[in-house]
Coordinates of C-alpha atoms in Angstrom, one line a residue:
X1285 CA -24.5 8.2 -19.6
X1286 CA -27.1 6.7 -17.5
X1287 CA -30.5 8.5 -16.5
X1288 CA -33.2 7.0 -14.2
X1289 CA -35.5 8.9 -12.4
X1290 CA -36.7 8.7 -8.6
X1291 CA -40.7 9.3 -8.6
X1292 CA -42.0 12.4 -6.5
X1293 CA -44.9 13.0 -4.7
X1294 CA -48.6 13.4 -5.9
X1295 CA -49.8 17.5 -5.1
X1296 CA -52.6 19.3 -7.1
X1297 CA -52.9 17.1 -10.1
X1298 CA -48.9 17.4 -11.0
X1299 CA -46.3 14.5 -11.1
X1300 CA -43.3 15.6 -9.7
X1301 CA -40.2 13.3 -11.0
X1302 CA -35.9 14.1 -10.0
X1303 CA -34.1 13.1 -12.4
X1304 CA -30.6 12.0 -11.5
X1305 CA -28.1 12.3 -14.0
X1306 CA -24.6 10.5 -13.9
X1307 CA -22.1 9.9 -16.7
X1308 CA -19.4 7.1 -17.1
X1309 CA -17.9 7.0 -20.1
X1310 CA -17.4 3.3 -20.1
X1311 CA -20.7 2.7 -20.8
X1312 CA -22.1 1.4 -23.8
X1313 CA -23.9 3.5 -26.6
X1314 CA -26.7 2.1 -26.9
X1315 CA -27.6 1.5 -23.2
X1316 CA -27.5 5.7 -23.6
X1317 CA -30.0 5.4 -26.4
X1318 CA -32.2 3.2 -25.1
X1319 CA -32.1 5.2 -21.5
X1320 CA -32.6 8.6 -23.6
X1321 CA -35.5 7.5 -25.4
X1322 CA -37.1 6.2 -22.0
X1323 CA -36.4 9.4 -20.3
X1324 CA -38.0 11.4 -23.0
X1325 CA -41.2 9.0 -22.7
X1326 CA -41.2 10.2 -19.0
X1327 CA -41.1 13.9 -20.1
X1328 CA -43.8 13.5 -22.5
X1329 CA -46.6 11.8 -20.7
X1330 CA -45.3 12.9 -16.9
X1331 CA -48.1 15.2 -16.6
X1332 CA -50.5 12.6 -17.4
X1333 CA -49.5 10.0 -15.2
X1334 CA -50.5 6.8 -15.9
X1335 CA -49.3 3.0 -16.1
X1336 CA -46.6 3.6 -19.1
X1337 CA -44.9 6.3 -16.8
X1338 CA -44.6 3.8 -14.2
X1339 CA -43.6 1.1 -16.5
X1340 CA -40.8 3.3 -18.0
X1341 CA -39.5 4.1 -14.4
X1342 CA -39.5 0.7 -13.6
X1343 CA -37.5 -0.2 -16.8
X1344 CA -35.1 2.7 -16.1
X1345 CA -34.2 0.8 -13.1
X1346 CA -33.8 -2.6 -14.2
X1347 CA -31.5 -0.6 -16.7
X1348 CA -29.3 0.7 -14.6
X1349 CA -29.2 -2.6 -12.6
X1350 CA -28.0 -4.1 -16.0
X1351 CA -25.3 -0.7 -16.2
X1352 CA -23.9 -1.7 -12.5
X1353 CA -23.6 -5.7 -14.0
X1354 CA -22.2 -4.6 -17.1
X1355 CA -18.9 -2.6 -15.1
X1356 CA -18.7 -5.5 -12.5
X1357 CA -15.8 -6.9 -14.2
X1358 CA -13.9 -3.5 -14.0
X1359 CA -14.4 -3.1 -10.3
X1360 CA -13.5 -6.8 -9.8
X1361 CA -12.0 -7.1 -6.1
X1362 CA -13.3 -3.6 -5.2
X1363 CA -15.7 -3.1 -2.2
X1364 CA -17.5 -0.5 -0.2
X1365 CA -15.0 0.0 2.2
X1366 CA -14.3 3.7 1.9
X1367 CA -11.9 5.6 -1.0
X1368 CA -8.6 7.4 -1.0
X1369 CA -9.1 10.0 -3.6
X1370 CA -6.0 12.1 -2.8
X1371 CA -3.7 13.4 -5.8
X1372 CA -3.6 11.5 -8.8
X1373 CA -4.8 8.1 -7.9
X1374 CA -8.2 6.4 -6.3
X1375 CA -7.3 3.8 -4.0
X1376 CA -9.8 1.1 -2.9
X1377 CA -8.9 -2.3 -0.2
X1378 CA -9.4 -5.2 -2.7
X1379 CA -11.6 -7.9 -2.2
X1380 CA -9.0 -9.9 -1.2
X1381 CA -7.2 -8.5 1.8
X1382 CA -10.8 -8.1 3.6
X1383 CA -11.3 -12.0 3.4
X1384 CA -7.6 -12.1 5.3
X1385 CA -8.1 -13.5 8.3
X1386 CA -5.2 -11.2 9.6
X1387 CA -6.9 -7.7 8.4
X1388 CA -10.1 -9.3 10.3
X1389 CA -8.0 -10.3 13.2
X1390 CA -6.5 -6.8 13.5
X1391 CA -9.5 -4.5 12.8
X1392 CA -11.3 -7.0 15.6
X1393 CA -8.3 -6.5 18.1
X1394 CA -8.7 -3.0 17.6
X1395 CA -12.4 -2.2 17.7
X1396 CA -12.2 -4.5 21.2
X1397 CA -9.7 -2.0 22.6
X1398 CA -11.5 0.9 21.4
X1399 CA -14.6 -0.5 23.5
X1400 CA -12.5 -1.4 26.2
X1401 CA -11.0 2.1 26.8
X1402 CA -15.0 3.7 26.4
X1403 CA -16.6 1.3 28.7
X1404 CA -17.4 4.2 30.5
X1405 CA -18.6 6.7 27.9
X1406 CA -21.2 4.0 26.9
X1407 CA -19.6 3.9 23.5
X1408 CA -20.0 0.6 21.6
X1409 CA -18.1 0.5 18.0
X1410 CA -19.3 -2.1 15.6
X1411 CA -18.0 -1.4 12.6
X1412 CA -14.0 0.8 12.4
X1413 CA -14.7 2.5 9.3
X1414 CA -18.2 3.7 10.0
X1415 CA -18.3 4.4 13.5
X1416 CA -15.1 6.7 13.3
X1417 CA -15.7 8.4 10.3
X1418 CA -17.7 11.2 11.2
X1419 CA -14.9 12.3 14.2
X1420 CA -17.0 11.7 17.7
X1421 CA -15.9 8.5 18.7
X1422 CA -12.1 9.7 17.9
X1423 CA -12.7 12.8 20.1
X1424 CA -14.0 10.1 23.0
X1425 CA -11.1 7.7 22.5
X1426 CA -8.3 10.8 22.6
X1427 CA -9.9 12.7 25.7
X1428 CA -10.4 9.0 27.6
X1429 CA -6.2 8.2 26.5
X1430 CA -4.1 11.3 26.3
X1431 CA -7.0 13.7 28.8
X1432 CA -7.8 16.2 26.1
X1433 CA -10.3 18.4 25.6
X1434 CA -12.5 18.8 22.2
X1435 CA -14.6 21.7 22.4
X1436 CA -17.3 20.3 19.9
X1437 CA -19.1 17.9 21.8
X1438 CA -22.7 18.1 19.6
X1439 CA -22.9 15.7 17.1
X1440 CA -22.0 17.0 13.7
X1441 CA -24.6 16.5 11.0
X1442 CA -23.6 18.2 7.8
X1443 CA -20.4 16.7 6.2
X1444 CA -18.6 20.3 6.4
X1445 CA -19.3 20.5 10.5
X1446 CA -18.2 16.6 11.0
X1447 CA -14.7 17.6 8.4
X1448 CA -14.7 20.6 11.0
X1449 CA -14.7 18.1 14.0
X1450 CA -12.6 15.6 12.2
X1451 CA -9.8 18.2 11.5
X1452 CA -9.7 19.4 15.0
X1453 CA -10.0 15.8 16.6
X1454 CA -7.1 14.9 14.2
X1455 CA -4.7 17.6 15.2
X1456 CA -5.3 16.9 18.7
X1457 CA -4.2 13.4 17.9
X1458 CA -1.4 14.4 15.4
X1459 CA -0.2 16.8 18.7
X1460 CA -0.1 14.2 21.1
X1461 CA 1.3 11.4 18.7
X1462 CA 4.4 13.5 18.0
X1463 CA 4.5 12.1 14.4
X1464 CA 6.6 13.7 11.8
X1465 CA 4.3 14.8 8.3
X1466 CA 5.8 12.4 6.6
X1467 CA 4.8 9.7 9.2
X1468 CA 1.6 10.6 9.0
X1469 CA -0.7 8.3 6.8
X1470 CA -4.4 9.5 7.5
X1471 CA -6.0 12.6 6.9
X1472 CA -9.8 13.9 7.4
X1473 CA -10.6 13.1 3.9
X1474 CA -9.6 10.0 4.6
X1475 CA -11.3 8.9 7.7
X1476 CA -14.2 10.7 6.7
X1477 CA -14.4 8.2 3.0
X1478 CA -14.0 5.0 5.9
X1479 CA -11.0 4.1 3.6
X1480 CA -10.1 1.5 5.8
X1481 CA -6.4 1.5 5.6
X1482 CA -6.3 5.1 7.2
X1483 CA -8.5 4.2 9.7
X1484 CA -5.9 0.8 10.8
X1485 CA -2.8 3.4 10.4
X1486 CA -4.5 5.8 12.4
X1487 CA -5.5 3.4 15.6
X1488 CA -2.6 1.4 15.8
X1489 CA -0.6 4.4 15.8
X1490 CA -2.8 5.1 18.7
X1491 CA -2.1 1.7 20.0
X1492 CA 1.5 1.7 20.3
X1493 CA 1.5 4.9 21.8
X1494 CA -0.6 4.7 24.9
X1495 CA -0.3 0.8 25.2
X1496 CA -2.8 -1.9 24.2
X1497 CA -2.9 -5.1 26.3
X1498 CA -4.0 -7.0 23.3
X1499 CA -1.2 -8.1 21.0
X1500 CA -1.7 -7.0 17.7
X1501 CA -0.9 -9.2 14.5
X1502 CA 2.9 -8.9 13.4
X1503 CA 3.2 -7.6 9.3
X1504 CA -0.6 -7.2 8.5
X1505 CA -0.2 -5.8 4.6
X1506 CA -3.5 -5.0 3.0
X1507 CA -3.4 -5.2 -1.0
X1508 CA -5.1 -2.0 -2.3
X1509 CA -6.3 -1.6 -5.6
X1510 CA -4.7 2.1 -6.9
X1511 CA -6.5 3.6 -9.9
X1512 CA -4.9 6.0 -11.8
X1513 CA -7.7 9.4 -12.4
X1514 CA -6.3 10.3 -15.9
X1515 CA -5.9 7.1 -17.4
X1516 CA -8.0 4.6 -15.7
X1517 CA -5.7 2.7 -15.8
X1518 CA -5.5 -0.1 -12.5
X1519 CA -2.6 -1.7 -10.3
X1520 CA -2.4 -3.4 -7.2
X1521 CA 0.0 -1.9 -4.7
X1522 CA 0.8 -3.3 -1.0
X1523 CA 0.3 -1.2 2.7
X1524 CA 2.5 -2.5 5.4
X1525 CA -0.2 -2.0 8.2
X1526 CA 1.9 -3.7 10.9
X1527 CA 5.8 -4.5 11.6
X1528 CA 7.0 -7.0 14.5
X1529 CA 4.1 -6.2 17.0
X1530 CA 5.2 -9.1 19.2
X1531 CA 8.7 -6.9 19.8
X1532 CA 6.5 -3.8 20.1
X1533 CA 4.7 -5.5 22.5
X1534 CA 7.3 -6.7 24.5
X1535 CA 9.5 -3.1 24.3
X1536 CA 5.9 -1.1 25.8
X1537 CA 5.0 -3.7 28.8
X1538 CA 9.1 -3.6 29.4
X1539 CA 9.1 0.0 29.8
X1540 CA 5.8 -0.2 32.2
X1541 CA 7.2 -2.9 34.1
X1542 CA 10.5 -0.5 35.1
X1543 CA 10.4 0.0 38.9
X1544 CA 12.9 3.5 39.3
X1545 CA 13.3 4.6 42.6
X1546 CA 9.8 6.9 42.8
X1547 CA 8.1 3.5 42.1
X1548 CA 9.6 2.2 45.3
X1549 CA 9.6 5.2 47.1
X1550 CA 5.2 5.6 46.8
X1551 CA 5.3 1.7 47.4
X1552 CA 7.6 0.7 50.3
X1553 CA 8.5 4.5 52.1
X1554 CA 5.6 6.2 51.7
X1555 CA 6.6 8.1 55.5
X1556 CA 10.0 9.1 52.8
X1557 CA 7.3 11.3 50.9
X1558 CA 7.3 14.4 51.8
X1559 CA 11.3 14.6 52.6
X1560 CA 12.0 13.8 48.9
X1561 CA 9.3 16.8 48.5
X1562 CA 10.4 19.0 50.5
X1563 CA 14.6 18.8 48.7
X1564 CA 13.1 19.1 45.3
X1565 CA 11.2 21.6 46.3
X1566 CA 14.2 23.6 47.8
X1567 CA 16.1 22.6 44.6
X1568 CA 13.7 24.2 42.0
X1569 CA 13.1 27.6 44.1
X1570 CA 17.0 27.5 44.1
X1571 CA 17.1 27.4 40.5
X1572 CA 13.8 29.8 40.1
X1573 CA 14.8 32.7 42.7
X1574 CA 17.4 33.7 39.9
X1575 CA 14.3 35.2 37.8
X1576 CA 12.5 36.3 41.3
X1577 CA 10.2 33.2 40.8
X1578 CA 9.0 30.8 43.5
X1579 CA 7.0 27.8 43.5
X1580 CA 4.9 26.6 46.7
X1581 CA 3.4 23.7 45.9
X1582 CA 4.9 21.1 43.6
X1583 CA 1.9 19.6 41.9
X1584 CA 0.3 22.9 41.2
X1585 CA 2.7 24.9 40.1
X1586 CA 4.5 22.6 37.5
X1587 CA 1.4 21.3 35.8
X1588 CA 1.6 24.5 33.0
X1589 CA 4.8 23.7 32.0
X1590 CA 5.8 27.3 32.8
X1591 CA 8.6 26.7 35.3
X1592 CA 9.8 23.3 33.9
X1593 CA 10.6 25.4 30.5
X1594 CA 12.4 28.6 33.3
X1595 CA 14.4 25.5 35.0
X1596 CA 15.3 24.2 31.5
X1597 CA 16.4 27.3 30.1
X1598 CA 18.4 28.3 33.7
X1599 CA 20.0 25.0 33.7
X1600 CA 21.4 25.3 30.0
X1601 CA 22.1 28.8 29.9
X1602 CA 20.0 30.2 26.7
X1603 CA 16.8 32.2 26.4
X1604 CA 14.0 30.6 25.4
X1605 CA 11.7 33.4 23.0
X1606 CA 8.2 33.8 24.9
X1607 CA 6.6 33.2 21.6
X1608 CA 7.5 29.4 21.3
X1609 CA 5.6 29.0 25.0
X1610 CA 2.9 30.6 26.8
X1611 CA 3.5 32.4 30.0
X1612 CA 0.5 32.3 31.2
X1613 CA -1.4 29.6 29.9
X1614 CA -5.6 28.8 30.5
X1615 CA -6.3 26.1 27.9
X1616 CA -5.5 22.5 28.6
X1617 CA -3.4 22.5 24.8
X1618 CA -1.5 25.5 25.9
X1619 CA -0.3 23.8 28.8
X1620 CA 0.4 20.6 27.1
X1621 CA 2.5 22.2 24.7
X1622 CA 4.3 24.0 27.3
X1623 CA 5.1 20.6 29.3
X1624 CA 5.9 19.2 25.7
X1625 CA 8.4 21.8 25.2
X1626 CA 10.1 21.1 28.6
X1627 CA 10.6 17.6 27.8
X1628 CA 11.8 18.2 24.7
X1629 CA 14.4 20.6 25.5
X1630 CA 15.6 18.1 28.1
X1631 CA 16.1 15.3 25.6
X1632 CA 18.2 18.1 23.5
X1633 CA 19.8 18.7 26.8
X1634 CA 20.9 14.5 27.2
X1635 CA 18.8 13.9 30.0
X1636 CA 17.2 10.7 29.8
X1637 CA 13.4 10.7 29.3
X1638 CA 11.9 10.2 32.9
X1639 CA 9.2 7.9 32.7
X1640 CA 6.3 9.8 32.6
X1641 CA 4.4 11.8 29.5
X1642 CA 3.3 15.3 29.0
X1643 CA -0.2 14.4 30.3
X1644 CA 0.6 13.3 33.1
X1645 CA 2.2 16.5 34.5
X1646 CA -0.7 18.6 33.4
X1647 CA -2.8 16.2 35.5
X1648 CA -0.8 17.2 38.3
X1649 CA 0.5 13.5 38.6
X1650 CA 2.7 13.9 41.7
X1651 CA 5.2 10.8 41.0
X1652 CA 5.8 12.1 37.3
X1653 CA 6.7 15.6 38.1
X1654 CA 9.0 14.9 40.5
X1655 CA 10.8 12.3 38.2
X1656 CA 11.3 15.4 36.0
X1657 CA 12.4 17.7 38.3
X1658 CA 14.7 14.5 39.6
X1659 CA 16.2 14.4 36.3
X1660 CA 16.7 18.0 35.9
X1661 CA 18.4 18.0 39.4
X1662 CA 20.8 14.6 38.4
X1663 CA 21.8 16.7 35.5
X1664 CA 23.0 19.6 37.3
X1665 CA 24.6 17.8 39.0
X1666 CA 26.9 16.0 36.1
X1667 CA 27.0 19.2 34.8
X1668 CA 28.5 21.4 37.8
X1669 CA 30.9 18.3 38.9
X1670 CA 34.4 19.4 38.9
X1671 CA 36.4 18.1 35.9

């Protein structure tokens, strides 16, 4: 055990000491005894003050210093970059991998982007681990990307309110991610330690998703030390952080670069607009008047997701329970999800993905919509063709 003290304040003739108490059983005896018999000096003659009590504190110290030499060797490689204590094991990135000038490359290639897409929030992150840990520059980075909206704005102070911002940042993210729970490799305990490798998983997932211009480094693996709780017992195992980033690269800025025929249409026959409008417009009141529905205005009035999820059901003939959707949705996550559900069912339907996401119809983006309603309306076709 190891004991030193932290001197108090001076107030009515009375020495005030905290004593701070920690034990580690790999340290030896007789530091114990030597630290006991100091802190029971301090006890005795506390009251009396004095240049032996300050002396004793002093030596305490120097003590404990010589404790935190003595274990060096047993936390060779480890450094304070945040902990995974989940299950069975503490986890810690070696020594190692943070000299790799690929895990610096990558954790500077991302905190660049992260600045990049805040310019405008006045948001300046200088170190990953730190800056994200306690949840508010998460909840800027996922309302700038995806358009959501965290209702805790105030800056958490207490470790349970920034867990409670954390959590709900992270489900936001989680939501709009689409990643299966056993995809997922952070959590708020995680993030909220600064265990680096969570924090890397966790932004280059964000990365690939909404598109960095940046190209990350390809098979970044970070060697992490993993100690075992009961035993003590240490081994080094591997993260894969990234995979072939130049072919991730190249898939995204493919996909952006893909004119369709709306991309030509806004760019080359704008005077076009409002005919292609006005026969979409006809086709989903077509398919709508069946449950005495109408729609009048066709960047309003698909932005919920409420109709997309009617025309979806109509089109494939089942029911879709009211429970899984909101009829009448407020919040910007209801309407999400509702949008979300839309395009799902559509991808269970066949219909190839238009390109657009969720976010953008519930931003009323006029080109996305009518790409979905487009593709609805080419698949009732297929579907109605005679045989």
């Amino acid at each position: 055990a190891v004991v030193s003290t932290q001197s108090g304040h001076y107030g009515r003739g009375l020495h005030c000491y905290t004593l701070r108490v920690s034990f580690l059983a790999t340290f030896e005896l007789h530091i114990f005894v030597r630290i006991m018999t100091l802190l029971a000096t301090i006890l005795k003659r506390g009251h009396s003050g004095g240049r032996e009590v300050t002396n004793a504190v002093k030596e305490v110290d120097e003590l404990e210093r010589e404790k935190e030499e003595a274990l060096r060797p047993l936390t060779s490689g480890i450094m304070e970059t945040g902990m995974d204590e989940s299950g069975d094991y503490k986890r810690q990135v070696s020594n190692e991998s943070l000299k790799d000038p690929q895990v610096q490359a990558l954790s500077q290639q991302l905190k660049e982007w992260i600045n990049d897409v805040l310019t405008d929030d006045h948001i300046v992150v200088k170190n990953l681990c730190e800056d994200l840990s306690d949840g508010q520059v998460l909840s800027a980075l996922i309302e700038s990307l995806a358009g959501a909206k965290i209702e805790h704005k105030e800056v958490a102070q207490s470790v349970a309110s920034q867990k409670a911002k954390l959590t709900e940042v992270l489900n936001q993210i989680n939501y709009h991610l689409q990643v299966a729970d056993d995809g997922i490799k952070w959590n708020v305990d995680n993030i909220h330690n600064k265990y680096l490798v969570s924090v890397l998983h966790l932004l280059v997932a964000l990365a690939r998703h909404y598109g960095i211009q940046r190209r990350l480094p390809s098979f970044v693996k970070i060697n992490v030390l993993q100690i075992t709780k009961a035993t003590q017992q240490t081994e080094t195992i591997s993260e894969q952080i990234t995979g072939d980033e130049e072919r991730e690269h190249y898939n995204f800025a493919a996909r952006q670069q893909e004119r369709d025929v709306f991309d030509t249409l806004f760019d080359s026959a704008p005077d076009k607009l409002n005919a292609v409008k006005g026969s979409l417009m006809a086709f989903a009141n077509k398919q709508l008047s069946k449950i005495d529905k109408s729609c009048n205005n066709i960047e309003e009035d698909f932005a919920n997701g409420v109709n997309l999820v009617i025309m979806m059901s109509l089109a494939e003939g089942y029911y879709v329970p009211l429970y899984s959707f909101s009829m009448e949705p407020e919040a910007y996550d209801h309407k999400l999800h509702n949008v979300t559900l839309a395009l799902n069912l559509m991808q269970e339907a066949g219909i190839p993905r238009p390109k657009c996401t969720a976010e953008s119809i519930v931003s009323k983006d006029l080109k996305s919509t009518l790409r979905v309603l487009y593709s609805i309306y080419l698949h009732l076709l297929q579907v109605q063709a005679p045989r």
